[in-house]
Coordinates of C-alpha atoms in Angstrom, one line a residue:
Chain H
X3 CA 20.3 24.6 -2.8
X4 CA 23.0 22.5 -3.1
X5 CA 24.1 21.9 0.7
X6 CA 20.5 21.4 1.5
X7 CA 20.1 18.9 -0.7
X8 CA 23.1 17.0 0.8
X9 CA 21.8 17.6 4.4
X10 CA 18.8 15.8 3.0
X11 CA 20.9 13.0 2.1
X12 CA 22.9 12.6 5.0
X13 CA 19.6 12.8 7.4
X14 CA 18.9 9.2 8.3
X15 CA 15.5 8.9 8.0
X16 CA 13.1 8.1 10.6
X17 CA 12.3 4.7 9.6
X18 CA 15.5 3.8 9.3
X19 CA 16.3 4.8 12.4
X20 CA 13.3 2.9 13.5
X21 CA 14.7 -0.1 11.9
X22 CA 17.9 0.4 13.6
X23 CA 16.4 0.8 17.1
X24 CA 14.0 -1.6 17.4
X25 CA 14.9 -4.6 14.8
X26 CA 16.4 -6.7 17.4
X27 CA 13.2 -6.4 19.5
X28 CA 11.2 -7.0 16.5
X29 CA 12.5 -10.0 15.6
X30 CA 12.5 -11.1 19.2
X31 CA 8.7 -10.7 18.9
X32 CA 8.3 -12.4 15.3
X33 CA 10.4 -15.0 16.3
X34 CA 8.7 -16.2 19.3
X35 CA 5.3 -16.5 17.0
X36 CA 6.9 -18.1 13.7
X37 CA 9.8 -20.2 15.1
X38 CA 11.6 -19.5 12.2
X39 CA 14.5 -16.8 11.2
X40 CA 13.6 -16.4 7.4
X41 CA 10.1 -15.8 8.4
X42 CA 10.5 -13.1 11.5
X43 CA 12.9 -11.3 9.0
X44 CA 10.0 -11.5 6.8
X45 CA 7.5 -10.0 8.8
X46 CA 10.0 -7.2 9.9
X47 CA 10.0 -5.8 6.3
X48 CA 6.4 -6.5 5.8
X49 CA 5.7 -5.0 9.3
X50 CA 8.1 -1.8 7.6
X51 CA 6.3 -1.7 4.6
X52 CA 2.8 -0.7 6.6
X53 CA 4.4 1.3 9.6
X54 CA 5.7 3.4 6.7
X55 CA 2.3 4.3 5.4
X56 CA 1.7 5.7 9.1
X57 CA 5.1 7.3 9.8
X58 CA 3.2 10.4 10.9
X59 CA 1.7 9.0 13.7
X60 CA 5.5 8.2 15.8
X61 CA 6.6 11.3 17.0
X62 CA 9.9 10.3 19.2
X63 CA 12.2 7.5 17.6
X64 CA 12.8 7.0 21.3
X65 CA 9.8 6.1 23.5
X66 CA 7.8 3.3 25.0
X67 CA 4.8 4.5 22.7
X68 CA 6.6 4.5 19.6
X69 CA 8.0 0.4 20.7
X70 CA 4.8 -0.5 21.4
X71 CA 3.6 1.0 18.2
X72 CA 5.9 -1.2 16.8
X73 CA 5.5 -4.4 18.3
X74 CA 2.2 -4.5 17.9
X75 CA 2.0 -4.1 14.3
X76 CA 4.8 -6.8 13.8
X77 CA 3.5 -9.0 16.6
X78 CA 0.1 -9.0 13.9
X79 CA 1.8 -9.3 10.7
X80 CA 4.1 -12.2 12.2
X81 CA 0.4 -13.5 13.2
X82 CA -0.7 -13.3 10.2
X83 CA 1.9 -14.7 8.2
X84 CA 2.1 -17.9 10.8
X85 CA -1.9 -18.3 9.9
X86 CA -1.4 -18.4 6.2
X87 CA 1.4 -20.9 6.6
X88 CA -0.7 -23.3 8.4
X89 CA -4.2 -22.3 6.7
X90 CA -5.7 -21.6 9.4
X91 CA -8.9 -19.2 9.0
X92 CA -9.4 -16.0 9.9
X93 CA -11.2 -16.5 13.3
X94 CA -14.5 -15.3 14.0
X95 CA -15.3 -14.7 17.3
X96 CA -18.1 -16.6 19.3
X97 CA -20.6 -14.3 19.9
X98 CA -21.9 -16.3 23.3
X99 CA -18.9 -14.5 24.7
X100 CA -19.8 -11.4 23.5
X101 CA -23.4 -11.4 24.8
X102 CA -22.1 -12.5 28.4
X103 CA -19.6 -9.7 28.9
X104 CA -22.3 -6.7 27.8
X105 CA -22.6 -4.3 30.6
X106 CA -25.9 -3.3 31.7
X107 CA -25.3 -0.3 33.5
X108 CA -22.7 2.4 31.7
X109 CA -23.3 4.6 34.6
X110 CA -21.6 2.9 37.3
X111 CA -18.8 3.6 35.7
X112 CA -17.1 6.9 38.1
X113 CA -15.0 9.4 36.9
X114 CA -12.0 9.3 39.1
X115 CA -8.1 7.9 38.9
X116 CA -9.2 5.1 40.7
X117 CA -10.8 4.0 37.8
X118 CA -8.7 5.0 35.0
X119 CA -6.3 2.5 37.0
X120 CA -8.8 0.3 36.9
X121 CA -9.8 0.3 33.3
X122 CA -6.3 0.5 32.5
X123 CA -5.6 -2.8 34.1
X124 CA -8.7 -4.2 32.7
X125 CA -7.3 -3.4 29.1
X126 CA -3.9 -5.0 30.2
X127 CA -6.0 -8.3 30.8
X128 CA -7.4 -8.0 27.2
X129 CA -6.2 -10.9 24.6
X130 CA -3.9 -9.4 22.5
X131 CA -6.0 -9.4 19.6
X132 CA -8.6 -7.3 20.8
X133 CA -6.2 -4.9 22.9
X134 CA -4.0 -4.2 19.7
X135 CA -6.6 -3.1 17.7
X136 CA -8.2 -0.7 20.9
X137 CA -4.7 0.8 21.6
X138 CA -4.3 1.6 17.8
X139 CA -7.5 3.6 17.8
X140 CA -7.3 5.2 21.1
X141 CA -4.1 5.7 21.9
X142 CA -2.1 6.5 18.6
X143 CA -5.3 7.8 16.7
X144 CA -5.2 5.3 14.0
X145 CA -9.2 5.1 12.1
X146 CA -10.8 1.7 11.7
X147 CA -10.3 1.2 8.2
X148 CA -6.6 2.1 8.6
X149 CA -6.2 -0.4 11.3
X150 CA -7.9 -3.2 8.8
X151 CA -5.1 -1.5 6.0
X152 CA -2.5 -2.1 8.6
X153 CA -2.8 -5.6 10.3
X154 CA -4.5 -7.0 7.1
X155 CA -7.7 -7.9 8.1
X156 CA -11.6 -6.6 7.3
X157 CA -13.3 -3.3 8.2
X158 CA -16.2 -5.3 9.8
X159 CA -13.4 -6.9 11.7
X160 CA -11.6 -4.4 13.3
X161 CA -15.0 -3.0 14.1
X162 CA -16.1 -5.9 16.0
X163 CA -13.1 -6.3 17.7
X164 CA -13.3 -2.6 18.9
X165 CA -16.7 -3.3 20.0
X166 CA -15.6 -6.3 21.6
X167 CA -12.5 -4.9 23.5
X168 CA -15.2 -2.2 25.1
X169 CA -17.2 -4.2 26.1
X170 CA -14.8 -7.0 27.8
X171 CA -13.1 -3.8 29.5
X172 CA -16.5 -3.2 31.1
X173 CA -17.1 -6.6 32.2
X174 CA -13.6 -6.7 33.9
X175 CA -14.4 -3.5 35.3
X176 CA -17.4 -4.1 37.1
X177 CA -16.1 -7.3 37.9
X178 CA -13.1 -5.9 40.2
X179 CA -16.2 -3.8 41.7
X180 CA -18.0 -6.8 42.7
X181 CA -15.1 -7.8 44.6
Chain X
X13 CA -26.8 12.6 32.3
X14 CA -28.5 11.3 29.3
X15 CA -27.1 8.0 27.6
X16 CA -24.8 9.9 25.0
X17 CA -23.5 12.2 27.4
X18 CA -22.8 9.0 29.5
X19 CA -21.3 7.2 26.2
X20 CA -19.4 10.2 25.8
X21 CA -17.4 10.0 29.4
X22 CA -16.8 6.5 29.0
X23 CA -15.3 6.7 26.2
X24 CA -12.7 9.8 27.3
X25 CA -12.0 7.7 30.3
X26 CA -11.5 4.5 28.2
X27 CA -9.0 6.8 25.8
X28 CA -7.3 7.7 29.3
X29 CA -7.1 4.5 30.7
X30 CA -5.8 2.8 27.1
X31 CA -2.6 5.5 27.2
X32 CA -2.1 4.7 30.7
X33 CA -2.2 0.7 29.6
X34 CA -0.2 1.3 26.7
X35 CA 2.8 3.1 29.2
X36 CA 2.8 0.6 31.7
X37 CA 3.0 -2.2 28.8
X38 CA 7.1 -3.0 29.2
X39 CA 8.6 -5.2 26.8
X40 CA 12.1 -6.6 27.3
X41 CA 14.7 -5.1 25.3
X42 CA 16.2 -7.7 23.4
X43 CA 19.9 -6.8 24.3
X44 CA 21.9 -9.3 21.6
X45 CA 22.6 -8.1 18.5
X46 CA 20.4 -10.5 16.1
X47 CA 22.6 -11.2 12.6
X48 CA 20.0 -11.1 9.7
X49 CA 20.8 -12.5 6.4
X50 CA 22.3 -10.2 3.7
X51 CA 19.5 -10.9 1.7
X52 CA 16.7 -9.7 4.4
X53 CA 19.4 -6.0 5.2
X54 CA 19.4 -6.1 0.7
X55 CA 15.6 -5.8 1.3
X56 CA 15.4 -3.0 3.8
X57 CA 18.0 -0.9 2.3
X58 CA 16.1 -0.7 -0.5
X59 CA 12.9 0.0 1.3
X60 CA 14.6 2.5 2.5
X61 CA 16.5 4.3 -0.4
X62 CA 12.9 3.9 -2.2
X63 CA 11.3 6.1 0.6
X64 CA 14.2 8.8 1.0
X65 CA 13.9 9.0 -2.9
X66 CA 10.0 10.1 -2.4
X67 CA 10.9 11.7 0.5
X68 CA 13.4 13.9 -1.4
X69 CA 11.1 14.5 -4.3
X70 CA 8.1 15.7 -2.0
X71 CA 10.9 18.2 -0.5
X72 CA 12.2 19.2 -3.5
X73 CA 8.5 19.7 -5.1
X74 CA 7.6 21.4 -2.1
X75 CA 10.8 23.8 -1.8
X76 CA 10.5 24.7 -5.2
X77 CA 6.4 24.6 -5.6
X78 CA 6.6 28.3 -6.8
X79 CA 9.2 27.8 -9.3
X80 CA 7.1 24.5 -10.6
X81 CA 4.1 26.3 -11.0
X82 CA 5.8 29.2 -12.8
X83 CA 7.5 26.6 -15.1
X84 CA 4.5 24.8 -15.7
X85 CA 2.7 28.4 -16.3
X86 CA 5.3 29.0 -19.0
X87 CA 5.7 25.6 -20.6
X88 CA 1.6 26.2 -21.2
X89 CA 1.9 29.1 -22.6
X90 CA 5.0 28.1 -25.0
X91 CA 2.8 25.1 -25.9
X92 CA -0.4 26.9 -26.4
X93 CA 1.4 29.5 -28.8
X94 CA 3.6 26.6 -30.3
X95 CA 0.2 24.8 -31.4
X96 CA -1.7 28.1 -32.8
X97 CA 0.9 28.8 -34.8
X98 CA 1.5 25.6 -36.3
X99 CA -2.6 25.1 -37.1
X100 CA -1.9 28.7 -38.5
X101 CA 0.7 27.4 -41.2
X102 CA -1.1 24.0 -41.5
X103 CA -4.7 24.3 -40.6
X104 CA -5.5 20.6 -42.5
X105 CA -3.0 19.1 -39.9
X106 CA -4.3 16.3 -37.9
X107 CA -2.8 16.3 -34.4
X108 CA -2.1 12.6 -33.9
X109 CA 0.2 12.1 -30.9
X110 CA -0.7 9.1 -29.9
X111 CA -3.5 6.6 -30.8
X112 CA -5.5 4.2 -28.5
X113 CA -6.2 1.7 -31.4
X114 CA -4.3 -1.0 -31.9
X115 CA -3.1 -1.9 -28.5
X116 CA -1.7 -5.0 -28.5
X117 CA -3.4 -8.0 -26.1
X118 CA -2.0 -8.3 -23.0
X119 CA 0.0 -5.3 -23.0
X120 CA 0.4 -3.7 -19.5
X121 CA -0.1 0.7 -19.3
X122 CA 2.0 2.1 -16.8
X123 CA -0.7 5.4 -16.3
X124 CA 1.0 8.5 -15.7
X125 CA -1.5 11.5 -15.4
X126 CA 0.7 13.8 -14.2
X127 CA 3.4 13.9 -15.8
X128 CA 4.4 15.0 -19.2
X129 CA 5.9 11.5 -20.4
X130 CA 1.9 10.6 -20.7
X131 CA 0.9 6.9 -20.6
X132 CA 3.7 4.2 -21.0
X133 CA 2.3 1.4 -22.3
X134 CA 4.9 -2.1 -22.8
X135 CA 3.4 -4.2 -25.4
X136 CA 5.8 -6.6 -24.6
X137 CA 7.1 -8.5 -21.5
X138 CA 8.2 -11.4 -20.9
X139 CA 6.5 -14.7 -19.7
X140 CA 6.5 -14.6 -16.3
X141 CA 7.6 -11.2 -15.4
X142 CA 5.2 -8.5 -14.1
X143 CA 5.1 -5.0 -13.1
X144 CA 6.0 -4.6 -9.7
X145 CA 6.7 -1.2 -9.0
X146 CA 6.4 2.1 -10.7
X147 CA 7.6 5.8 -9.7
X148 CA 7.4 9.2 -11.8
X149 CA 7.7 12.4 -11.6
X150 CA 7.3 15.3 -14.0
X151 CA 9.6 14.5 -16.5
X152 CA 11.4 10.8 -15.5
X153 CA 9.4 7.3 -15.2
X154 CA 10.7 4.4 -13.8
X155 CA 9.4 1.4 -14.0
X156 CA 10.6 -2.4 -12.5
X157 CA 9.2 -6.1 -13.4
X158 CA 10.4 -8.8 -12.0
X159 CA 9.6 -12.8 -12.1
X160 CA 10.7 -13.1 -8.5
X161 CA 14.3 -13.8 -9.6
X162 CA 15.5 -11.8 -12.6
X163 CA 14.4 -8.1 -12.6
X164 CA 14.2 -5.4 -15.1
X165 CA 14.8 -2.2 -14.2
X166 CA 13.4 0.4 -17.3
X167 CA 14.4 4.3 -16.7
X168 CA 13.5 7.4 -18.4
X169 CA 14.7 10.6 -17.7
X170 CA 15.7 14.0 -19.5
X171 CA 18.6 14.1 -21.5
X172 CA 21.4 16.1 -20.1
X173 CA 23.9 18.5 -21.8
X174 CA 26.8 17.0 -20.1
X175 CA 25.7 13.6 -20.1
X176 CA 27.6 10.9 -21.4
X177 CA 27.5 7.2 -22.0
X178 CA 30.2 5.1 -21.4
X179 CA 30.0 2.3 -24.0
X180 CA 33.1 1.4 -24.9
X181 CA 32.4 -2.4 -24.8
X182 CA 28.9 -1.3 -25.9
X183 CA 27.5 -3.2 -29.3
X184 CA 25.1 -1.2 -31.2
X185 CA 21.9 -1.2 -31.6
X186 CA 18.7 0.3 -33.8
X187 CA 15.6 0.8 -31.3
X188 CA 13.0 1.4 -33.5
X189 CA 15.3 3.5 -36.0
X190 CA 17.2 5.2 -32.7
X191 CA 20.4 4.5 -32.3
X192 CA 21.2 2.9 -29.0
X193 CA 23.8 0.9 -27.0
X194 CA 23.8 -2.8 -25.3
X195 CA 26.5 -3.5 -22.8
X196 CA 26.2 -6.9 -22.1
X197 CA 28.3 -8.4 -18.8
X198 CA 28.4 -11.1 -16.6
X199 CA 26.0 -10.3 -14.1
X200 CA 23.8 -7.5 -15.9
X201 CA 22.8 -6.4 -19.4
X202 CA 22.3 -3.0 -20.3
X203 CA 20.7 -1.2 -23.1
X204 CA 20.6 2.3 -23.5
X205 CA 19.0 4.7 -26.1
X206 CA 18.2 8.1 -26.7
X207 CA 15.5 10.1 -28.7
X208 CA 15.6 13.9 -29.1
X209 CA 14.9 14.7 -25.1
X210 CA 15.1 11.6 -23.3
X211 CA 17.5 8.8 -22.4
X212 CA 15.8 5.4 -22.2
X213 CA 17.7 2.7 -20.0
X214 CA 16.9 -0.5 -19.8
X215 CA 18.7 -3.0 -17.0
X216 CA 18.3 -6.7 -16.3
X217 CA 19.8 -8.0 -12.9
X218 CA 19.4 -10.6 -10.1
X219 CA 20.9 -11.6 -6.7
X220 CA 22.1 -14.5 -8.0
X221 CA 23.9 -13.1 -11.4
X222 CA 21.1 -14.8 -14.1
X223 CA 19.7 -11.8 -16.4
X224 CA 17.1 -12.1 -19.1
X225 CA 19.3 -12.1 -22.7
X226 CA 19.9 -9.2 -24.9
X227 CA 17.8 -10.2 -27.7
X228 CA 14.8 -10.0 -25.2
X229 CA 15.9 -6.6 -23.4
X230 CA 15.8 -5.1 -27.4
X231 CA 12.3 -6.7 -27.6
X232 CA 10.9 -4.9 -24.4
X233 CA 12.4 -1.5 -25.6
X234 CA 11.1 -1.6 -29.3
X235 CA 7.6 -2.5 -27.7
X236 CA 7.3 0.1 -25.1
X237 CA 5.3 3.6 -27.0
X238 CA 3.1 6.5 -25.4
X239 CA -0.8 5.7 -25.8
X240 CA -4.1 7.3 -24.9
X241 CA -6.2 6.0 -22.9
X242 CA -9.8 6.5 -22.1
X243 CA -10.2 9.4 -19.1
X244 CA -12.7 7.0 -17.1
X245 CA -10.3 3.8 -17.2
X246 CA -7.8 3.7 -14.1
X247 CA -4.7 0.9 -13.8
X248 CA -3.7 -0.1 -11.4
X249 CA -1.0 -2.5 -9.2
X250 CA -1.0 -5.6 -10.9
X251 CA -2.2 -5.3 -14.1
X252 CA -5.7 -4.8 -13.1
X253 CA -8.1 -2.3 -15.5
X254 CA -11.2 -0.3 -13.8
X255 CA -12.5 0.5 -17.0
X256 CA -15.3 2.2 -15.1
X257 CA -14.9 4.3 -11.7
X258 CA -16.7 7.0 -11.0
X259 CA -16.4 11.0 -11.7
X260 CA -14.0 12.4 -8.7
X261 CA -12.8 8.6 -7.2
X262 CA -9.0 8.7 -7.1
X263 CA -7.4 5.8 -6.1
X264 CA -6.0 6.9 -2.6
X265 CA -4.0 3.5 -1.8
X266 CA -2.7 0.6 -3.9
X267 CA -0.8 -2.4 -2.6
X268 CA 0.6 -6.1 -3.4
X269 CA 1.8 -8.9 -1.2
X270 CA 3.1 -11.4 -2.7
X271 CA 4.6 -14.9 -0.6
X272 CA 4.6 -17.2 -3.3
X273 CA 1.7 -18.9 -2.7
X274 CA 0.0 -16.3 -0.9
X275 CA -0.9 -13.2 -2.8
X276 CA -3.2 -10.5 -1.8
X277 CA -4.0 -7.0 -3.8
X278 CA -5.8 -4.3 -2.3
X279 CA -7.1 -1.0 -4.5
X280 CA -9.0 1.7 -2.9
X281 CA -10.5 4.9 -4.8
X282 CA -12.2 7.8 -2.5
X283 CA -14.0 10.9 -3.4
X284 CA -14.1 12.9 0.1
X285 CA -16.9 11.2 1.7
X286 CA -17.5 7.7 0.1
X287 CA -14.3 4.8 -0.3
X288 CA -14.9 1.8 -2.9
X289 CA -12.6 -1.1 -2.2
X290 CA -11.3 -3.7 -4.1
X291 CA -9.8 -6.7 -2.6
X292 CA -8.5 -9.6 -4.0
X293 CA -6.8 -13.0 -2.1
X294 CA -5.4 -16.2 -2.5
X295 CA -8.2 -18.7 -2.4
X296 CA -6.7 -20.6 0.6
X297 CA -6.8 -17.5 2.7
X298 CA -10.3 -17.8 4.0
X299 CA -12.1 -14.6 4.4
X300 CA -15.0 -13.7 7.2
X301 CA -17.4 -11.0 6.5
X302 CA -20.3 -10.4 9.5
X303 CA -24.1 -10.4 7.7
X304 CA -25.9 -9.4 10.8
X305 CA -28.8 -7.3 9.4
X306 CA -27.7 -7.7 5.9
X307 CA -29.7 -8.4 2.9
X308 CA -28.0 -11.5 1.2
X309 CA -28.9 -11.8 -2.7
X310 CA -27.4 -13.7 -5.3
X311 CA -26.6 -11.9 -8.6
X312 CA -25.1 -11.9 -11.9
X313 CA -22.2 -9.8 -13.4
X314 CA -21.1 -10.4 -16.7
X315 CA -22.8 -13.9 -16.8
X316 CA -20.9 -14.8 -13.5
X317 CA -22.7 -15.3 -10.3
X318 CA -22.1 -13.3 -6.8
X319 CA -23.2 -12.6 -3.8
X320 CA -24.4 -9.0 -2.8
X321 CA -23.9 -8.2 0.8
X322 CA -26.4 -5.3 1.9
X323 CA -25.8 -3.6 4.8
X324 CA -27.4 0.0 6.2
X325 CA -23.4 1.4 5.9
X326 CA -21.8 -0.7 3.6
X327 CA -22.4 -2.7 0.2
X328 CA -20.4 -5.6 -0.3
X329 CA -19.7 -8.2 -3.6
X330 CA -18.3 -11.4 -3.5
X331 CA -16.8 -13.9 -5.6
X332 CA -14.1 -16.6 -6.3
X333 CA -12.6 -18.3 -8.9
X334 CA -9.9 -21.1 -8.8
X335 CA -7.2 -18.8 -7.4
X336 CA -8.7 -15.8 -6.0
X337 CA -10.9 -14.9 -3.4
X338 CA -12.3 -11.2 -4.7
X339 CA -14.3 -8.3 -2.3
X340 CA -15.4 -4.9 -4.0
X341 CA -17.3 -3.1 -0.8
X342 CA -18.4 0.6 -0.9
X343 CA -18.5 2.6 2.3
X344 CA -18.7 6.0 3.9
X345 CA -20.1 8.7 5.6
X346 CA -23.3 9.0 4.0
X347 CA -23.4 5.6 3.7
X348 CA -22.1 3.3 0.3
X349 CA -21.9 4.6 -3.1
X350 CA -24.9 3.8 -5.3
X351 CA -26.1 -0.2 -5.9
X352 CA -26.2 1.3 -9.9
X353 CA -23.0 2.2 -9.5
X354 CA -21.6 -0.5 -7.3
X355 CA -22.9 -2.7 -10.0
X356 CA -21.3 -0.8 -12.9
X357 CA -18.1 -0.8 -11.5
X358 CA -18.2 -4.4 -10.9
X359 CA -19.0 -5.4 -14.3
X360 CA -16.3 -3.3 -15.5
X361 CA -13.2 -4.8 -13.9
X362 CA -10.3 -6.2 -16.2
X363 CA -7.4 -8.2 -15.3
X364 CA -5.6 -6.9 -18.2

């Protein structure tokens, strides 16, 4: 009992080691948005503070998933801390855009490698706000109301902005078919 | 194919396609070594040694969940036959272990249902300091308040046989008729008392060496006592009182941020299906919420006016005062919790 619990310990834990791998990056990231040092090492710990609550979704300290995982939840707490320095409002989105970019026609849509290439390039196009929030649903599992939790903003939000991101990857797509 | 099949195979493809985009995303590794302040590496180690400490209790609990729940078998049934035998001996004894009456105003409950040190309730603390953290377990509390410079660190935990307190430059104290200790240093004072099973520590602290006096450290200990509360009320992170939340909500999440001027609290209770949120922000962080198909009506809580945001899936209350922007929404599965309700629990919340 007792040598386990100094194995326990000694075990670095995973967000530490987190910490450790990726800080430099992370501040890299926070930096380029806030222009400021006290601020990015501000939204490190506040970007620690909610990866924490979702440690269960990184699986290898060591992979391109978990460093995106982490840069984009820094990259939108560094966001939102530059917005509530300079009061700026949360931004609703025009809705004109929205209307323009709604596909008519799911089913043109084939199911091939051609076009997961192609939708995956489409999603690469995406503005960062709308592509964060569609990676952290589809990619690392993470439920609406959790993404809202995690990048401090609203359910209806992160709802919209999923809706959104769908259906500006459809307009790129059928755009690149056009071609 | 009909339209939700079709939905259905976008969707998988879109899933693909967003793991493939996520892979080819490259970011440059930043290869110099960035120096972070001392205060910034203070931070994250304690992050840090706050989440091996619950890390290390989970383990533990669940290593030893068999021998908890044999102890806990066992101290009920010592407890059960402790009590029939004293109402045996003394059947006009009242049981009065604690009392909810006479709580002082703007006393702050630390609520601990499970554990066996019951609800901590400090009737006193000082101007400007708040509760900003608390942990407990079965038989050890600890609780820290801070006014974003000094902090006070307050610590309960079972009295050990072989424990021993080092006072020697100690002066002595009476805690309300305990005997205790206060150690009093440059950079930290410390007060330490015992009752018959627990030791009581009290520490003051702060990066830059200023602590809060003695006199006031004595105050804080002879005004903290076990109290009662009502079953329904739930408190919460940052003083804030639900003195009415439904039968089987449980607050699932709680959280603070505070920058100084921008301070945001988020509370939210769940009973399987059905979440109630609770949201409050600075007042210069403007808010959006979307009121596409939603029934908009102005109504009045507690003499105050709001506005009730109706929505097939969600139910949604605003209001502001000079500091604070507040939400309460109600969401779920089946859709929100009941307007009755939603109401009820609106009129019911405390800032205590």
């Amino acid at each position: 009992m007792f040598f386990m619990t100094i194995r326990d310990e000694e075990k670095r834990l995973k967000v530490e080691e987190l910490y450790y791998a990726y800080r430099n990056l992370m501040y890299k990231v926070a930096y380029e948005i806030l222009n400021d040092h006290h601020l990015a090492e501000d939204a490190i710990s506040e970007s620690f503070i909610r990866i924490i609550k979702n440690l269960h979704k990184i699986d290898e300290t060591k992979s391109n998933k978990t460093r995106n995982f982490l840069v984009i939840i820094c990259r939108n707490v560094s966001i939102d801390i530059y917005n509530s320095k300079i009061k700026i409002e949360e931004c609703d989105y025009p809705e004109e855009d929205v209307e323009d970019k709604k596909i008519q026609n799911p089913a043109d849509i084939v199911v091939s490698k051609e076009s997961i290439e192609r939708l995956s390039i489409a999603i690469s196009k995406l503005d960062n706000k709308y592509k964060d929030v569609f990676i952290l649903n589809r990619v690392y599992d993470i439920k609406t109301e959790d993404i809202a939790m995690m990048l401090g903003i609203s359910y209806d939000n992160v709802r919209k902005r999923l809706q959104r991101a769908k259906e500006g990857i459809l307009c790129e797509y059928r755009k690149g078919e056009g071609k | 194919m009909s339209n939700d099949a079709l939905n259905q195979v976008i969707d998988m493809l879109l899933t693909e396609a967003a793991e493939v985009a996520n892979e080819n995303e490259s970011f440059e590794v930043a290869e110099d070594d960035v120096e972070f302040s001392e205060k910034h590496e203070e931070k994250m180690k304690k992050l840090f040694k706050k989440e091996k400490r619950k890390n290390s209790f989970k383990k533990t609990l669940k290593n030893y969940r068999f021998f908890v729940c044999l102890l806990l078998l066992v101290g009920m049934i010592v407890c059960a036959v402790n009590y029939c035998v004293k109402r045996q001996y003394d059947p006009e004894r009242k049981i009065v272990d604690e009392d909810k009456i006479g709580i002082k105003e703007n006393s702050v409950i630390v609520k601990h249902e499970n554990s066996t040190l019951g609800n901590l309730c400090f009737e006193y603390i000082p101007e400007g300091f708040r509760i900003v953290s608390q942990w407990t377990a079965e038989e050890s509390a600890e609780v820290e308040i801070e006014d974003g410079n000094v902090k006070i660190l307050y610590c309960k935990v079972p009295i050990e046989e072989n424990q021993a307190v080092d006072a020697e430059n100690g002066e002595m104290v009476t805690i309300n008729g305990l005997k205790g200790t206060i150690v009093k240093n440059v950079d930290s004072n410390v007060l330490m008392w015992q009752d018959d099973k627990y030791l009581n520590t009290i520490t003051s602290s702060s990066d830059n060496g200023s602590v809060i006096a003695g006199e006031e450290i004595i105050k804080i200990a002879e005004n903290i006592r076990n109290v009662i509360t009502d079953k329904s009320e739930v408190y919460t992170i940052d003083n804030i009182c639900f003195k009415y939340i439904p039968d089987g909500y449980k607050v699932i999440e709680e959280s603070i941020s505070d920058r100084g001027v921008i301070k945001s609290v988020y509370v939210i209770f769940h009973d399987g299906t059905t979440e109630v949120s609770y949201y409050k922000v600075s007042i210069r962080v403007k808010t959006t919420i979307f009121t596409e198909n939603a029934e908009i009506t102005n109504i009045t809580v507690n003499g105050k006016e709001r506005v009730l945001i109706k929505k097939e899936q969600a139910t949604t209350l605003v209001w502001h005062d000079d500091e604070y922007r507040y939400n309460l929404s109600s969401s779920g599965q089946n859709g929100p919790i009941s307007e009755e309700e939603f109401i009820k629990i609106a009129e019911n919340i405390e800032n205590i």
